[in-house]
């Protein structure tokens, strides 16, 4: 049987682990380290360096040394996150023909997936040497708030590296597995995961070996890299004020600044002040210039205060979505190297009202948990069930441009859900299914994931066909959508794997706009639903009037005609008040009763129609139903 390893593909460092003897063990790299820097470098001799050896030569080869590639994976070149990153990276980013990000090294372009694959390939080789076999599969972790595109890109990176990726799981969930294994406790835990490039907060409930994710939130462009940059910016400004030299134009100097900033930040987790010394950092006509300053912990905390506070809002949202209070949290688990910062620990303790747990290694716990999940899949670890969630709602566009949710955000995966829709026109034989993702009431404000058509529906009056639309999300978070006409049996399906997924900023914007524009969206939704209801009644009344209008006396005939004409006018207006729509509906409903009464009072028609009254009442009742009609 193949060995199943767990890999934490991190922004700053990566880690690999395996289950042996029922417990998870870290696999050291080929230089004895328990974690590996997520850095890839290329030399002018066409050599490729990975890990610690790549990090050591970064200062002298900054333009060809790639780090923090996890922040680029699955994103478009013109996304806000990549735009921000371009200003601070020593290596060159360029757009691909499809708008994706490419990294230019010498004369070749690399995708973020390729660079990530090089790191994964190195970890795979270390695991093979440690285990004594080349037969290994993998579980790879991603931030909980990674979107579909980023998850798929991560899986692609694993496949490029030659790994059979058995599962993609969320980093906080993996950390919870490693924390909770064997403890036998029933408790609710908050996993606060602040790594090198991403932040996640997940609320989980552990009960009798079942690890259920209740909610998740975060920001996949907030992490230790941003903390380092605040220190770098401080050094740049201090040096500029003293010498008038702007170090931001010197790639070599910037790489030295980055390493000095990261070193100072780490040291200030254990001491109250540290010295930053950068001799010969620059030169001008007067000679070489040096930088030598003392940075204190309070200074650092003031620099990064905005970043630290930026993690609180996702924490509040995660608690709200989980429907629990802060006091219900039994334990806080800190994950990621950045959580070693005293200010982070103090903030977490203050927010949750209790000190965070200190019995796990924040750099290794994710890989250990991923390996445990591998052990569960292979049967080496018993009595554990993992229930994860999706971060955003999934649904389809329905008549009037409305967004109808099929699966709500923070729903447990894997799952499968089916909703029945119908047609909006008589004899409609084709239905377009437009799959969207987001939290807004209108489809146009959400993210379009895919479109496909169901062809071959049997001709029938509007509202009669029943079309089952099924959403299925697998354990990797990959979405499959299918549509099936109940009567004809015709079916169509699609695997949704977008080339560019939702960015964290887009997700955050969607949630904020869903709240800010809630009332406006609600009004538009109510208006469109009322128009849909009026449209349905109007078509039924027009059909009935065409067949049986001759039974009405002249004055009632004119009343019905006026009501129909008014309803048609309402339907054609671009901006019509909701009250006018409702009034037109009520008036048309009353006039439709005139036709029904005339039909029932005429003996000939009544005898021919049989149970026409029941049919008409049912027809009107159907028109009044506020069911969603798919386009």
XYZ file of C-alpha atoms in Angstrom:
631
model
C 0.000 0.000 0.000
C 1.232 3.505 -0.815
C 2.224 5.754 2.051
C 0.004 8.787 2.496
C 1.876 11.886 3.621
C 0.475 15.178 4.874
C 1.925 18.415 3.469
C 1.523 21.936 4.807
C 2.419 24.070 1.769
C 3.095 27.340 3.562
C 3.842 30.877 2.436
C 7.065 31.142 4.431
C 7.823 27.542 5.416
C 6.475 24.146 4.399
C 6.325 20.926 6.379
C 5.635 17.241 5.711
C 4.495 14.499 8.089
C 3.378 10.876 8.089
C 1.461 8.542 10.405
C 3.615 5.813 11.916
C 2.525 3.493 14.686
C -0.798 5.313 15.020
C 0.767 8.739 15.611
C 1.806 11.553 13.314
C 5.535 12.244 12.844
C 7.378 15.124 11.166
C 9.615 14.083 8.274
C 12.893 16.063 8.330
C 14.274 17.488 5.101
C 17.628 16.451 3.642
C 19.528 19.001 5.777
C 17.856 17.888 9.003
C 15.298 20.695 9.299
C 11.766 19.972 10.457
C 10.418 22.747 8.239
C 11.571 23.890 4.797
C 11.640 27.508 3.558
C 9.118 27.879 0.727
C 11.740 29.414 -1.552
C 12.892 28.483 -5.047
C 15.926 30.032 -6.771
C 17.460 29.820 -10.229
C 21.134 30.466 -10.923
C 22.852 31.703 -14.069
C 24.223 28.161 -14.433
C 20.667 26.881 -14.934
C 20.575 25.305 -11.471
C 17.390 25.128 -9.424
C 17.647 25.507 -5.670
C 14.886 24.762 -3.161
C 14.561 25.379 0.553
C 17.332 26.477 2.871
C 20.000 26.561 0.159
C 17.814 28.885 -1.901
C 17.246 31.148 1.089
C 20.981 31.447 1.808
C 21.787 32.882 -1.619
C 18.736 35.186 -1.847
C 20.652 38.394 -1.092
C 23.078 37.976 -3.983
C 20.447 36.604 -6.397
C 17.307 38.473 -5.368
C 15.758 38.865 -8.834
C 15.833 35.115 -9.450
C 14.800 33.951 -5.965
C 11.070 33.334 -5.568
C 9.349 33.417 -2.190
C 5.752 33.868 -0.966
C 4.438 32.266 -4.161
C 1.424 30.962 -2.219
C 0.068 34.531 -2.302
C 0.001 34.396 -6.114
C -1.432 30.946 -6.739
C -4.869 30.890 -8.349
C -5.018 34.680 -8.807
C -5.252 36.972 -11.829
C -2.424 39.367 -12.655
C -4.634 42.436 -12.330
C -6.172 41.392 -8.997
C -5.683 43.858 -6.106
C -3.607 41.329 -4.176
C -1.145 40.733 -7.014
C -0.980 44.482 -7.666
C 0.030 45.028 -4.037
C 2.584 42.223 -4.181
C 4.258 43.511 -7.362
C 5.461 46.659 -5.616
C 7.414 44.708 -3.015
C 8.737 41.627 -4.799
C 12.293 41.589 -6.191
C 11.350 39.135 -8.935
C 9.286 40.130 -11.976
C 5.598 39.317 -12.485
C 3.981 39.474 -15.934
C 0.462 38.667 -17.206
C -0.248 35.528 -19.197
C -2.494 35.612 -22.268
C -5.477 34.544 -20.154
C -4.728 37.123 -17.442
C -3.132 34.693 -14.982
C 0.099 35.503 -13.147
C 3.451 34.463 -14.543
C 6.890 34.818 -12.932
C 9.687 35.805 -15.301
C 13.050 34.215 -14.556
C 15.735 34.856 -17.164
C 13.957 34.082 -20.471
C 11.299 31.745 -19.129
C 7.861 32.299 -17.606
C 6.721 30.152 -14.685
C 3.249 29.837 -13.239
C 2.814 29.934 -9.440
C 1.674 26.311 -9.692
C 5.006 25.326 -11.220
C 7.016 27.035 -8.482
C 4.786 25.481 -5.811
C 5.277 22.118 -7.505
C 9.047 22.504 -7.132
C 8.627 22.915 -3.377
C 6.238 19.964 -3.225
C 8.585 17.864 -5.302
C 11.416 18.579 -2.857
C 9.195 17.576 0.091
C 8.116 14.446 -1.781
C 11.748 13.470 -2.323
C 12.541 13.992 1.371
C 9.554 11.825 2.316
C 10.570 9.069 -0.104
C 14.099 8.974 1.316
C 12.777 8.936 4.893
C 10.198 6.212 4.215
C 12.393 4.172 1.877
C 9.794 4.052 -0.882
C 8.842 6.006 -3.979
C 5.189 5.044 -3.596
C 3.652 8.056 -1.826
C 0.339 9.892 -2.124
C -0.471 13.174 -0.398
C -2.949 15.212 1.578
C -2.243 18.930 0.975
C -3.607 21.738 3.127
C -4.830 25.162 2.033
C -6.102 28.172 3.985
C -9.753 27.755 4.897
C -10.612 30.940 3.008
C -8.963 29.867 -0.258
C -11.468 30.038 -3.109
C -12.211 27.360 -5.702
C -9.529 28.565 -8.106
C -6.820 28.636 -5.442
C -7.744 25.156 -4.202
C -7.732 23.760 -7.726
C -4.393 25.473 -8.447
C -2.918 23.928 -5.291
C -4.135 20.508 -6.349
C -2.663 21.071 -9.818
C 0.686 21.950 -8.209
C 0.646 18.609 -6.403
C -0.061 16.745 -9.604
C 2.731 18.644 -11.412
C 5.048 17.499 -8.606
C 4.094 13.907 -9.315
C 1.874 13.512 -6.279
C -1.485 11.796 -6.307
C -3.392 14.344 -4.224
C -5.953 12.333 -2.301
C -7.512 15.276 -0.500
C -7.330 19.039 -0.076
C -8.212 20.044 3.510
C -8.287 23.335 5.378
C -5.294 24.271 7.516
C -7.275 25.140 10.691
C -9.155 21.863 10.382
C -5.903 19.937 10.115
C -4.587 21.764 13.180
C -7.732 20.815 15.114
C -7.212 17.161 14.165
C -3.670 17.216 15.521
C -4.786 18.997 18.691
C -7.835 16.869 19.430
C -6.589 13.368 18.598
C -6.753 11.078 21.610
C -7.928 13.735 24.074
C -11.420 12.266 24.301
C -12.969 15.628 25.123
C -16.171 17.184 23.913
C -15.424 20.853 23.337
C -15.733 23.813 21.024
C -12.442 25.267 19.829
C -11.377 28.336 17.872
C -8.406 27.832 15.542
C -6.681 31.178 14.976
C -4.298 30.601 12.065
C -1.955 33.483 11.165
C 0.838 32.253 8.927
C 3.274 33.884 6.584
C 0.736 35.015 4.032
C -2.783 34.122 5.138
C -5.148 34.404 8.081
C -7.973 31.999 8.945
C -10.305 31.638 11.876
C -12.345 28.452 12.179
C -14.813 27.398 14.860
C -14.986 23.639 15.384
C -16.851 21.277 17.664
C -15.124 18.077 18.737
C -17.479 15.410 20.018
C -16.741 11.697 20.375
C -14.182 11.698 17.573
C -16.272 13.844 15.228
C -14.499 17.046 14.145
C -17.203 19.332 12.795
C -16.346 22.752 11.354
C -19.136 25.126 12.379
C -17.869 28.169 10.466
C -14.811 29.713 8.878
C -13.695 33.183 7.878
C -10.451 34.984 7.107
C -8.221 36.871 4.701
C -5.835 35.040 2.367
C -3.675 38.124 1.917
C -2.813 38.895 5.527
C 0.153 37.308 7.255
C 3.715 37.501 8.492
C 4.919 38.924 5.176
C 2.848 42.045 5.901
C 4.349 42.328 9.388
C 7.851 42.080 7.892
C 6.988 44.774 5.378
C 5.984 47.208 8.116
C 9.442 46.825 9.635
C 11.096 47.141 6.212
C 9.128 50.296 5.477
C 10.243 51.726 8.833
C 13.899 51.029 7.993
C 13.485 52.603 4.545
C 11.914 55.746 6.009
C 14.482 56.075 8.783
C 17.326 55.709 6.296
C 15.698 58.159 3.873
C 15.277 60.759 6.597
C 18.920 60.408 7.631
C 20.679 60.118 4.279
C 18.196 61.185 1.604
C 18.698 57.808 -0.125
C 15.607 55.779 -1.041
C 16.431 52.089 -0.677
C 13.265 51.017 -2.488
C 15.049 51.415 -5.809
C 17.793 48.923 -4.883
C 16.779 45.254 -5.259
C 19.842 44.002 -3.415
C 19.240 46.364 -0.507
C 15.557 45.403 -0.357
C 16.440 41.734 0.039
C 18.792 42.572 2.892
C 16.047 44.691 4.449
C 13.562 41.829 4.209
C 15.844 39.406 6.000
C 16.773 41.964 8.667
C 13.118 42.859 9.234
C 12.061 39.219 9.587
C 14.954 38.528 11.974
C 14.134 41.566 14.131
C 10.431 40.668 14.257
C 11.201 37.121 15.381
C 13.690 38.283 18.026
C 11.171 40.711 19.496
C 8.931 37.772 20.349
C 11.376 36.812 23.086
C 13.188 40.096 23.927
C 11.974 43.649 24.435
C 14.415 45.275 22.021
C 16.793 44.296 19.233
C 19.484 45.935 17.154
C 19.147 46.150 13.369
C 22.562 46.577 11.781
C 22.998 46.836 8.004
C 26.539 47.947 7.144
C 27.257 49.222 3.629
C 23.569 49.187 2.751
C 24.056 52.046 0.281
C 26.581 54.634 -0.914
C 26.718 58.102 -2.410
C 29.396 60.581 -3.404
C 30.405 60.972 0.233
C 31.047 57.262 0.713
C 29.295 54.124 2.049
C 26.207 54.383 4.248
C 25.230 52.134 7.122
C 22.019 51.535 9.054
C 22.190 50.865 12.780
C 19.070 51.271 14.932
C 17.448 49.744 17.971
C 13.856 48.573 17.479
C 11.753 47.972 20.583
C 8.780 45.694 21.022
C 6.384 48.619 21.680
C 7.565 50.253 18.429
C 6.915 47.049 16.496
C 3.507 46.598 18.093
C 2.526 50.114 17.115
C 3.628 49.474 13.507
C 1.527 46.329 13.166
C -1.435 47.281 15.336
C -3.698 47.755 12.298
C -2.789 44.295 10.990
C -3.469 42.640 14.344
C -6.832 44.369 14.725
C -7.672 43.350 11.152
C -8.012 39.762 12.367
C -10.782 40.584 14.850
C -13.625 41.213 12.404
C -13.263 37.742 10.801
C -13.285 36.281 14.326
C -16.562 38.034 15.088
C -18.092 36.861 11.793
C -16.995 33.281 12.378
C -18.631 33.263 15.825
C -21.808 34.795 14.379
C -21.996 32.215 11.575
C -21.365 29.409 14.076
C -24.239 30.767 16.200
C -22.238 30.609 19.411
C -21.019 33.171 21.930
C -17.414 33.851 22.893
C -18.068 32.257 26.275
C -18.944 28.956 24.547
C -15.383 28.553 23.252
C -13.486 26.062 25.412
C -10.057 26.377 23.836
C -8.134 28.703 21.500
C -5.540 27.075 19.265
C -2.901 29.345 17.711
C -1.471 28.150 14.401
C 1.244 29.691 12.215
C 4.599 31.187 13.101
C 3.255 34.734 13.359
C 1.159 33.732 16.394
C 4.387 33.575 18.422
C 4.221 37.360 18.601
C 3.259 38.374 22.173
C 0.785 40.989 20.914
C -1.085 38.329 18.933
C -1.311 36.042 21.951
C -2.439 38.910 24.180
C -5.062 40.018 21.666
C -6.410 36.474 21.290
C -6.606 36.086 25.068
C -8.415 39.404 25.422
C -10.885 38.731 22.607
C -11.805 35.180 23.640
C -11.560 35.797 27.371
C -9.077 33.006 28.060
C -5.401 32.334 27.304
C -4.645 30.355 24.135
C -3.333 26.810 24.284
C 0.450 26.422 24.217
C 0.702 22.634 23.894
C 1.212 22.463 20.117
C 3.953 23.670 17.773
C 2.340 26.299 15.509
C 4.816 25.582 12.689
C 4.224 21.826 12.573
C 0.670 21.217 13.699
C -0.941 21.639 10.248
C 1.288 19.032 8.608
C 0.710 16.676 11.551
C -3.042 17.064 11.140
C -2.862 16.505 7.388
C -0.962 13.279 7.990
C -3.635 12.197 10.475
C -6.285 12.740 7.838
C -4.222 10.504 5.582
C -4.168 7.922 8.350
C -7.947 8.125 8.576
C -8.320 7.556 4.830
C -6.002 4.544 4.952
C -7.586 3.102 8.083
C -4.483 3.519 10.241
C -6.266 6.006 12.512
C -9.647 4.927 13.829
C -12.722 6.647 15.273
C -12.222 10.067 13.622
C -14.740 11.764 11.363
C -13.921 15.102 9.741
C -16.758 17.425 8.662
C -15.560 20.550 6.813
C -17.473 23.491 5.251
C -17.600 25.733 2.164
C -16.876 29.474 2.635
C -19.541 31.025 0.318
C -23.080 30.275 -0.848
C -23.684 28.549 -4.189
C -26.796 28.867 -6.356
C -28.322 29.747 -9.728
C -29.719 32.806 -11.444
C -33.525 32.705 -11.671
C -36.174 34.738 -13.503
C -35.695 38.473 -13.119
C -31.972 38.171 -12.390
C -32.498 36.898 -8.844
C -29.923 34.721 -7.080
C -31.441 31.599 -5.595
C -29.149 29.834 -3.116
C -28.936 26.080 -3.399
C -26.169 25.613 -0.816
C -25.605 28.152 1.966
C -22.122 29.216 3.074
C -20.594 27.272 5.954
C -22.544 24.174 4.888
C -20.821 20.914 5.767
C -19.122 19.092 2.901
C -19.292 16.746 1.148
C -22.954 17.356 0.382
C -25.533 17.098 -2.359
C -28.678 19.180 -2.693
C -31.432 19.346 -5.319
C -34.030 22.059 -5.979
C -36.846 21.919 -8.547
C -37.294 24.816 -10.978
C -39.617 25.375 -13.930
C -39.897 27.285 -17.224
C -40.967 30.912 -17.779
C -42.342 30.636 -21.319
C -44.857 28.384 -23.054
C -43.328 25.478 -25.014
C -39.833 26.286 -23.791
C -37.494 23.447 -24.830
C -34.171 24.825 -23.554
C -33.140 26.089 -20.137
C -29.874 27.891 -19.342
C -28.427 27.140 -15.912
C -26.203 29.977 -14.657
C -24.170 28.926 -11.594
C -23.087 31.730 -9.234
C -21.311 32.129 -5.894
C -21.805 34.882 -3.335
C -24.144 36.386 -0.770
C -26.059 39.078 -2.689
C -29.757 38.784 -3.597
C -29.139 39.569 -7.287
C -27.097 37.273 -9.539
C -25.304 40.162 -11.260
C -23.679 41.147 -7.959
C -22.261 37.679 -7.353
C -19.460 35.749 -9.018
C -20.317 33.786 -12.163
C -18.823 30.286 -12.051
C -20.299 28.521 -15.084
C -23.183 28.378 -17.589
C -24.655 25.385 -19.401
C -27.874 24.495 -21.233
C -30.376 21.716 -20.719
C -31.781 20.900 -24.160
C -34.690 18.672 -25.109
C -37.395 19.663 -22.616
C -40.806 18.468 -23.832
C -42.983 21.428 -24.966
C -45.532 22.406 -22.319
C -47.213 25.523 -20.870
C -44.979 27.694 -18.672
C -44.715 26.458 -15.111
C -45.518 22.835 -15.990
C -42.055 21.295 -16.611
C -40.137 20.341 -13.485
C -36.365 20.654 -13.766
C -34.210 19.253 -10.963
C -30.978 21.207 -10.485
C -28.486 19.342 -8.314
C -25.396 20.817 -6.650
C -22.778 18.397 -5.359
C -19.645 19.551 -3.522
C -17.039 16.859 -2.951
C -14.627 16.579 -0.040
C -12.087 18.765 -1.887
C -14.605 21.582 -2.323
C -14.928 20.955 -6.080
C -18.424 21.708 -7.352
C -20.464 19.575 -9.745
C -23.810 20.829 -11.093
C -26.423 18.874 -13.024
C -29.903 19.601 -14.410
C -32.553 17.025 -15.302
C -36.031 17.370 -16.812
C -38.276 15.084 -14.768
C -40.618 14.230 -17.664
C -38.249 13.722 -20.588
C -35.340 12.462 -18.534
C -32.955 14.752 -20.429
C -29.941 15.683 -18.304
C -26.773 17.789 -18.445
C -23.969 18.280 -15.948
C -20.758 20.257 -15.520
C -17.729 20.150 -13.222
C -17.082 23.707 -12.079
C -13.328 24.349 -12.120
C -12.930 28.076 -12.819
C -9.594 29.333 -14.132
C -9.806 32.234 -11.726
C -11.704 31.987 -8.467
C -12.922 34.482 -5.946
C -10.212 36.569 -4.377
C -10.331 37.171 -0.599
C -10.960 40.846 -1.323
C -13.908 39.925 -3.553
C -15.274 37.616 -0.865
C -14.895 40.287 1.767
C -16.506 42.845 -0.551
C -19.434 40.515 -1.237
C -20.141 40.076 2.461
C -19.806 43.756 3.238
C -22.014 44.744 0.301
C -24.543 42.105 1.273
C -24.910 43.954 4.582
C -24.612 47.527 3.289
C -27.021 47.039 0.418
C -29.331 44.567 2.150
C -32.329 46.852 2.161
C -31.806 47.927 -1.434
C -31.405 44.348 -2.615
C -34.480 43.326 -0.653
C -36.569 46.020 -2.331
C -35.370 45.044 -5.813
C -36.016 41.372 -5.054
C -39.548 42.059 -3.831
C -40.270 44.146 -6.925
C -38.983 41.486 -9.319
C -40.882 38.734 -7.523
C -44.062 40.822 -7.725
C -43.486 41.399 -11.440
C -42.970 37.665 -11.922
C -46.243 36.984 -10.090
C -48.112 39.611 -12.131
C -46.651 38.215 -15.355
C -47.885 34.727 -14.503
C -51.408 35.901 -13.680
C -51.499 38.143 -16.770
C -50.735 35.273 -19.153
C -53.426 33.103 -17.555
C -56.051 35.870 -17.720
C -55.200 36.671 -21.352
C -55.633 32.996 -22.251
C -58.960 32.738 -20.393
C -60.262 36.029 -21.835
C -59.374 34.955 -25.393
C -61.401 31.752 -24.978
C -64.338 32.867 -22.831
C -64.423 36.660 -22.986
C -67.513 36.504 -25.229
C -69.529 35.404 -22.198
C -69.060 38.765 -20.473
C -71.475 41.677 -20.883
C -69.949 44.738 -22.676
C -69.257 46.779 -19.518
C -67.409 43.886 -17.859
C -65.556 43.139 -21.078
C -64.183 46.676 -21.056
C -63.210 46.366 -17.393
C -61.180 43.223 -18.102
C -59.566 44.796 -21.167
C -58.552 47.881 -19.157
C -57.074 45.730 -16.402
C -55.104 43.647 -18.909
C -53.872 46.799 -20.682
C -52.807 48.344 -17.373
C -50.930 45.197 -16.381
C -49.152 45.115 -19.751
C -48.139 48.747 -19.249
C -46.794 47.971 -15.767
C -44.738 45.084 -17.175
C -43.174 47.363 -19.819
C -42.172 50.149 -17.426
C -38.475 50.292 -16.493
C -38.937 51.754 -13.016
C -42.316 51.167 -11.427
C -43.205 51.464 -7.710
C -43.874 48.226 -5.852
C -47.296 49.484 -4.754
C -48.347 49.978 -8.397
C -47.352 46.408 -9.223
C -49.296 45.006 -6.266
C -52.323 47.154 -7.085
C -52.302 45.982 -10.721
C -52.099 42.381 -9.535
C -55.066 42.740 -7.170
C -57.133 44.489 -9.852
C -56.338 41.817 -12.443
C -57.121 39.084 -9.930
C -60.580 40.587 -9.328
C -61.239 40.856 -13.074
C -60.198 37.240 -13.598
C -62.995 36.254 -11.205
C -65.484 37.886 -13.577
C -64.423 35.494 -16.321
C -64.647 32.498 -13.987
C -68.111 33.534 -12.796
C -69.372 34.009 -16.373
C -68.077 30.581 -17.349
C -69.811 28.879 -14.440
C -73.094 30.753 -14.995
C -73.306 29.595 -18.625
C -74.907 26.118 -18.633
C -73.348 25.073 -21.933
C -69.835 26.070 -21.008
C -70.273 24.754 -17.483
C -71.326 21.328 -18.692
C -68.497 21.223 -21.217
C -65.914 22.332 -18.692
C -66.941 19.897 -15.986
C -64.673 20.773 -13.089
C -63.454 23.997 -14.760
C -63.950 25.989 -11.561
C -61.565 23.784 -9.695
C -59.078 23.995 -12.550
C -59.337 27.789 -12.753
C -58.962 28.188 -9.011
C -55.899 25.976 -9.120
C -54.557 27.966 -12.085
C -54.925 31.210 -10.193
C -53.434 29.682 -7.066
C -50.432 28.521 -9.077
C -49.968 32.028 -10.473
C -49.980 33.439 -6.939
C -47.290 31.058 -5.728
C -43.952 32.760 -5.270
C -41.925 29.825 -6.559
C -38.715 30.641 -8.401
C -38.695 30.249 -12.193
C -35.417 29.512 -13.890
C -34.498 31.206 -17.127
